[in-house]
Amino acid sequence: MIHPTAIVHPKAKLHSTVAVGPCTVIDEGVEIGAHCVIGPHGYFTGLTTIGSDNRFHAGCVIGDAPQDLKYAGAPTRLRIGDHNVFREHFTAHRSTKPEEETWIGSHNYLMANGHVAHNCRVGDHVILANGVLLGGHAVVEDRVFISGNCMVHQFARVGTLALMQGGSAISKDLPPFTVGFRINEVCGLNVIGLRRAGFTPEQRLELKQVYRALFRSGARLRAALEDARSRFSSPAARTLIEFVSAAKRGVCSDAGGAEAVPDE
């Protein structure tokens, strides 16, 4: 199952069902679970733990050192779940400190030339299209779709079931269930994603009402949040409200209508 031109460190831990393609290098601290397929010309290093049934296409670099000037060479970690696809030349870097880790969940589809930086957290059922760049410490929650050539600034968060249109960029938090476009703007709810996720018409209507209360009321954000908390109590509504309330970098603003005014 291991091509004769591959270089696998004797202390690397590979399940007996792992297939390794030609010219791939796997270093000492790497652990790879059952039924993973490693394509040609890959590089796997660091304290990298990979679950089962993952597929890595040609040229992936997984677990290399973080691109952070403060990094001093400590042994740091990358953890990957199960049933992920990493397309050609995808890169994922390990964390900056031994007590931390970069984390990628399960059932994700990560397309060619994308990058997950150090200390990022990527949830489950996430799609990152070609050329997506996640800066250090970024958080991408479950069922997010980020289109081609999008950029997520370091420490920014993307909420569950959010969508970023192609070529957009955020340095603020993108709330759950919304559509991000251009730079730090939203243009409504990810209605198609909500339908596919099984949200009923009543649930989608309530989320529209929460969206208007938060982003199109013209009120200051703190007042808009208090108003929304008093009016909406469903789990989805609470998810949106609490995500916005917890934002430390600010949240993306609505592109049309009267947007909520940030608190000073």
Coordinates of N, CA, C and O in Angstrom, one line a residue, residues 22 42 56 88 100 181 236 264:
P22 N 3.4 7.9 -4.7 CA 4.8 8.1 -5.0 C 5.3 9.4 -4.5 O 4.6 10.4 -4.6
G42 N 3.1 14.5 -1.6 CA 2.6 15.1 -0.4 C 3.7 15.2 0.6 O 4.7 14.5 0.6
F56 N -6.3 12.5 0.4 CA -5.4 13.7 0.1 C -4.9 13.5 -1.4 O -4.2 12.6 -1.7
E88 N -6.0 19.1 -4.6 CA -4.6 19.3 -5.0 C -4.0 20.5 -4.3 O -4.5 21.6 -4.3
E100 N -1.8 24.2 22.3 CA -2.9 24.5 21.4 C -2.8 23.5 20.2 O -1.9 22.7 20.0
F181 N -20.6 39.0 1.2 CA -20.1 39.4 -0.2 C -19.3 40.7 0.0 O -19.3 41.3 1.0
A236 N -32.5 28.3 16.6 CA -31.8 29.0 15.5 C -31.6 30.5 15.8 O -30.6 31.1 15.5
E264 N -20.1 52.2 20.7 CA -18.8 52.8 20.9 C -18.0 52.0 21.9 O -18.6 51.5 22.9

